[in-house]
């Protein structure tokens, strides 16, 4: 859309989206462990990945506080990973008495266990024009893992999740919008959440997978030679 607005002819534009790193391990992952990593007594909303300025994660902490203040005490926002904003986020959560959980960075196989046990995966990016045309790589990982997604991202990334039927979109840097989306997820039946996750995985396989990217790239190259 940005290129078209700059005057590029639509017919000259082809879009091939990135696939998830190590996609096969997400698609075929099976949790065979007896122990659990996340407390099943909570409705766990997991943000996995970098905790930096671009993610602007104070909004998720504020959303958690809003939900708790409404009397809902069993929704838990969890931050798995590391980054330059982590210490300030921990201090901020303590300052406003937000009941969130921070988990240190883990290897990819352990991260997949956390994702499997989460009720909903979450992605958030700062509200800037650049991020409106950005699709963070965790979107592909979340979709391929078959988990429902709370996409608090303006623009393309949030639209992609909605188009896939894989989750709900909230406004970036808008704690009230994020809290509202979290509560909608919280009220859903497990079957509804599972259906969202399966739609996301199906959308990924049909549109975003490495196999699809190869096919689309080959067709594009062939068309240039004709």
Short mmCIF file of C-alpha atoms in Angstrom, two decimals:
data_model
loop_
_atom_site.label_atom_id
_atom_site.label_comp_id
_atom_site.label_asym_id
_atom_site.label_seq_id
_atom_site.Cartn_x
_atom_site.Cartn_y
_atom_site.Cartn_z
CA UNK A 1 0.00 0.00 0.00
CA UNK A 2 2.84 2.40 0.80
CA UNK A 3 4.48 1.75 -2.56
CA UNK A 4 1.19 2.19 -4.39
CA UNK A 5 0.66 5.51 -2.59
CA UNK A 6 4.10 6.55 -3.84
CA UNK A 7 2.94 6.00 -7.40
CA UNK A 8 4.18 2.46 -8.11
CA UNK A 9 1.79 0.51 -10.33
CA UNK A 10 -0.02 -2.21 -8.38
CA UNK A 11 0.57 -4.74 -11.16
CA UNK A 12 4.34 -4.41 -10.67
CA UNK A 13 4.22 -5.38 -6.99
CA UNK A 14 4.48 -8.95 -5.70
CA UNK A 15 4.50 -9.73 -1.97
CA UNK A 16 6.22 -12.78 -0.53
CA UNK A 17 6.04 -12.82 3.27
CA UNK A 18 8.71 -14.25 5.54
CA UNK A 19 8.29 -17.68 7.10
CA UNK A 20 9.05 -18.68 10.69
CA UNK A 21 12.59 -19.63 11.62
CA UNK A 22 12.75 -23.38 12.29
CA UNK A 23 9.11 -23.64 11.25
CA UNK A 24 8.99 -27.44 11.28
CA UNK A 25 9.71 -27.57 15.01
CA UNK A 26 6.71 -25.30 15.69
CA UNK A 27 4.32 -27.11 13.37
CA UNK A 28 5.17 -30.60 14.60
CA UNK A 29 5.89 -29.77 18.24
CA UNK A 30 4.35 -32.09 20.84
CA UNK A 31 4.62 -31.45 24.56
CA UNK A 32 5.43 -34.77 26.22
CA UNK A 33 6.64 -33.39 29.56
CA UNK A 34 4.88 -34.35 32.77
CA UNK A 35 5.65 -31.05 34.51
CA UNK A 36 4.18 -27.66 33.67
CA UNK A 37 6.06 -24.39 33.28
CA UNK A 38 3.11 -22.00 33.65
CA UNK A 39 0.53 -21.95 36.43
CA UNK A 40 -2.67 -23.47 34.97
CA UNK A 41 -4.75 -21.59 37.53
CA UNK A 42 -4.17 -18.43 35.50
CA UNK A 43 -5.24 -17.39 32.01
CA UNK A 44 -1.72 -16.90 30.71
CA UNK A 45 -1.00 -14.29 28.02
CA UNK A 46 2.59 -14.69 26.88
CA UNK A 47 4.89 -12.21 25.16
CA UNK A 48 8.00 -14.09 24.00
CA UNK A 49 11.06 -12.36 22.60
CA UNK A 50 12.93 -9.09 22.85
CA UNK A 51 12.02 -6.65 25.63
CA UNK A 52 13.22 -3.41 24.08
CA UNK A 53 12.10 0.13 23.25
CA UNK A 54 10.55 -0.98 19.94
CA UNK A 55 8.20 -3.33 21.80
CA UNK A 56 7.01 -0.53 24.14
CA UNK A 57 5.80 -3.09 26.67
CA UNK A 58 4.71 -0.68 29.41
CA UNK A 59 1.33 -0.70 27.67
CA UNK A 60 0.93 -4.42 28.43
CA UNK A 61 1.82 -3.82 32.08
CA UNK A 62 -0.73 -1.00 32.23
CA UNK A 63 -3.32 -3.30 30.65
CA UNK A 64 -2.64 -5.91 33.31
CA UNK A 65 -3.21 -3.32 36.03
CA UNK A 66 -6.47 -2.18 34.43
CA UNK A 67 -7.75 -5.76 34.37
CA UNK A 68 -6.79 -6.40 37.98
CA UNK A 69 -8.45 -3.17 39.09
CA UNK A 70 -11.65 -4.45 37.49
CA UNK A 71 -11.56 -7.41 39.87
CA UNK A 72 -10.27 -10.00 37.40
CA UNK A 73 -7.25 -11.46 39.16
CA UNK A 74 -6.55 -14.62 37.17
CA UNK A 75 -5.33 -13.09 33.90
CA UNK A 76 -1.54 -13.13 33.92
CA UNK A 77 0.67 -11.24 31.46
CA UNK A 78 4.02 -13.02 31.14
CA UNK A 79 7.20 -11.66 29.56
CA UNK A 80 9.61 -14.34 28.38
CA UNK A 81 12.97 -13.09 27.21
CA UNK A 82 15.48 -10.33 27.69
CA UNK A 83 16.34 -6.90 26.34
CA UNK A 84 17.52 -3.41 27.19
CA UNK A 85 14.14 -2.39 28.63
CA UNK A 86 13.71 -5.40 30.94
CA UNK A 87 15.01 -3.82 34.17
CA UNK A 88 12.98 -0.66 33.69
CA UNK A 89 9.86 -2.72 32.94
CA UNK A 90 10.33 -4.74 36.14
CA UNK A 91 10.70 -1.54 38.16
CA UNK A 92 7.66 -0.01 36.50
CA UNK A 93 5.53 -3.07 37.24
CA UNK A 94 6.61 -2.90 40.87
CA UNK A 95 5.86 0.82 41.04
CA UNK A 96 2.26 0.46 39.89
CA UNK A 97 1.82 -2.89 41.68
CA UNK A 98 1.03 -4.80 38.47
CA UNK A 99 0.86 -8.58 38.88
CA UNK A 100 2.94 -9.64 35.87
CA UNK A 101 5.63 -12.28 35.51
CA UNK A 102 9.09 -11.98 33.98
CA UNK A 103 10.92 -15.14 32.88
CA UNK A 104 14.57 -15.08 31.74
CA UNK A 105 15.48 -15.92 28.18
CA UNK A 106 15.51 -19.66 27.42
CA UNK A 107 16.58 -21.83 24.49
CA UNK A 108 14.20 -22.29 21.58
CA UNK A 109 12.99 -25.77 22.59
CA UNK A 110 12.08 -24.55 26.09
CA UNK A 111 10.42 -21.46 24.65
CA UNK A 112 8.13 -23.73 22.62
CA UNK A 113 7.01 -25.44 25.84
CA UNK A 114 6.05 -22.05 27.31
CA UNK A 115 4.18 -21.20 24.11
CA UNK A 116 2.30 -24.51 24.18
CA UNK A 117 1.17 -23.91 27.76
CA UNK A 118 0.11 -20.29 27.22
CA UNK A 119 -3.55 -19.58 26.55
CA UNK A 120 -2.80 -16.67 24.23
CA UNK A 121 0.35 -15.28 22.63
CA UNK A 122 0.84 -11.53 22.51
CA UNK A 123 2.76 -9.16 20.26
CA UNK A 124 3.12 -5.41 20.79
CA UNK A 125 5.04 -2.74 18.91
CA UNK A 126 5.34 0.97 19.48
CA UNK A 127 2.87 3.21 17.66
CA UNK A 128 5.05 4.58 14.85
CA UNK A 129 4.60 4.78 11.06
CA UNK A 130 7.51 2.37 10.54
CA UNK A 131 5.89 -0.38 12.59
CA UNK A 132 2.61 0.02 10.71
CA UNK A 133 4.34 -1.62 7.73
CA UNK A 134 6.35 -4.08 9.85
CA UNK A 135 5.45 -7.72 10.49
CA UNK A 136 7.59 -8.91 13.43
CA UNK A 137 8.96 -12.43 13.04
CA UNK A 138 7.14 -13.62 16.16
CA UNK A 139 3.85 -13.35 14.24
CA UNK A 140 4.95 -16.18 11.94
CA UNK A 141 6.18 -18.24 14.89
CA UNK A 142 2.92 -17.73 16.79
CA UNK A 143 0.82 -18.66 13.73
CA UNK A 144 2.84 -21.77 12.93
CA UNK A 145 2.57 -22.94 16.55
CA UNK A 146 -1.22 -22.90 16.38
CA UNK A 147 -1.77 -20.46 19.26
CA UNK A 148 -4.33 -17.62 19.31
CA UNK A 149 -2.77 -14.17 19.11
CA UNK A 150 -3.43 -10.82 20.75
CA UNK A 151 -1.90 -8.44 18.20
CA UNK A 152 -1.48 -4.98 19.72
CA UNK A 153 0.15 -3.65 16.58
CA UNK A 154 -1.17 -1.00 14.23
CA UNK A 155 -1.12 -1.70 10.52
CA UNK A 156 -0.04 -4.78 8.60
CA UNK A 157 0.79 -7.18 11.45
CA UNK A 158 -2.52 -6.78 13.23
CA UNK A 159 -4.43 -6.97 9.95
CA UNK A 160 -2.64 -10.22 9.10
CA UNK A 161 -3.75 -11.86 12.36
CA UNK A 162 -7.36 -10.77 11.82
CA UNK A 163 -7.33 -11.92 8.18
CA UNK A 164 -6.07 -15.32 9.31
CA UNK A 165 -8.87 -15.58 11.89
CA UNK A 166 -6.09 -16.31 14.38
CA UNK A 167 -6.82 -13.77 17.08
CA UNK A 168 -7.81 -10.26 18.03
CA UNK A 169 -6.32 -6.89 17.20
CA UNK A 170 -5.83 -4.11 19.76
CA UNK A 171 -4.45 -0.60 19.36
CA UNK A 172 -0.73 -0.16 19.98
CA UNK A 173 0.16 1.85 23.09
CA UNK A 174 -3.48 1.72 24.20
CA UNK A 175 -3.74 -0.19 27.51
CA UNK A 176 -7.54 0.02 27.57
CA UNK A 177 -7.81 -1.52 24.10
CA UNK A 178 -5.34 -4.26 25.06
CA UNK A 179 -7.18 -4.97 28.32
CA UNK A 180 -10.46 -5.21 26.43
CA UNK A 181 -9.04 -7.72 23.95
CA UNK A 182 -7.49 -9.77 26.78
CA UNK A 183 -10.85 -9.96 28.55
CA UNK A 184 -12.59 -11.10 25.35
CA UNK A 185 -10.08 -13.94 25.06
CA UNK A 186 -10.56 -14.73 28.76
CA UNK A 187 -14.31 -15.20 28.28
CA UNK A 188 -13.92 -17.54 25.30
CA UNK A 189 -14.40 -21.28 25.56
CA UNK A 190 -11.30 -23.45 25.17
CA UNK A 191 -12.75 -24.79 21.93
CA UNK A 192 -12.99 -21.25 20.53
CA UNK A 193 -9.37 -20.52 21.42
CA UNK A 194 -8.28 -23.81 19.87
CA UNK A 195 -10.20 -23.02 16.69
CA UNK A 196 -8.44 -19.66 16.41
CA UNK A 197 -5.09 -21.35 16.82
CA UNK A 198 -5.86 -23.95 14.17
CA UNK A 199 -7.02 -21.26 11.73
CA UNK A 200 -3.74 -19.46 12.30
CA UNK A 201 -1.69 -22.59 11.61
CA UNK A 202 -3.72 -23.37 8.49
CA UNK A 203 -3.27 -19.79 7.25
CA UNK A 204 0.46 -20.04 7.88
CA UNK A 205 0.81 -23.31 5.96
CA UNK A 206 -1.20 -21.99 3.01
CA UNK A 207 0.28 -18.50 2.81
CA UNK A 208 3.45 -17.95 4.85
CA UNK A 209 5.37 -21.22 4.96
CA UNK A 210 8.79 -21.72 3.38
CA UNK A 211 7.25 -24.07 0.81
CA UNK A 212 4.78 -21.40 -0.26
CA UNK A 213 7.52 -18.78 -0.45
CA UNK A 214 9.59 -21.02 -2.73
CA UNK A 215 6.62 -21.64 -5.03
CA UNK A 216 5.74 -17.93 -5.19
CA UNK A 217 9.35 -16.93 -5.82
CA UNK A 218 9.73 -19.49 -8.61
CA UNK A 219 6.52 -18.31 -10.30
CA UNK A 220 7.66 -14.70 -10.06
CA UNK A 221 11.03 -15.51 -11.64
CA UNK A 222 9.34 -17.53 -14.40
CA UNK A 223 6.98 -14.63 -15.15
CA UNK A 224 9.89 -12.25 -15.60
CA UNK A 225 11.35 -14.46 -18.28
CA UNK A 226 8.19 -14.67 -20.32
#
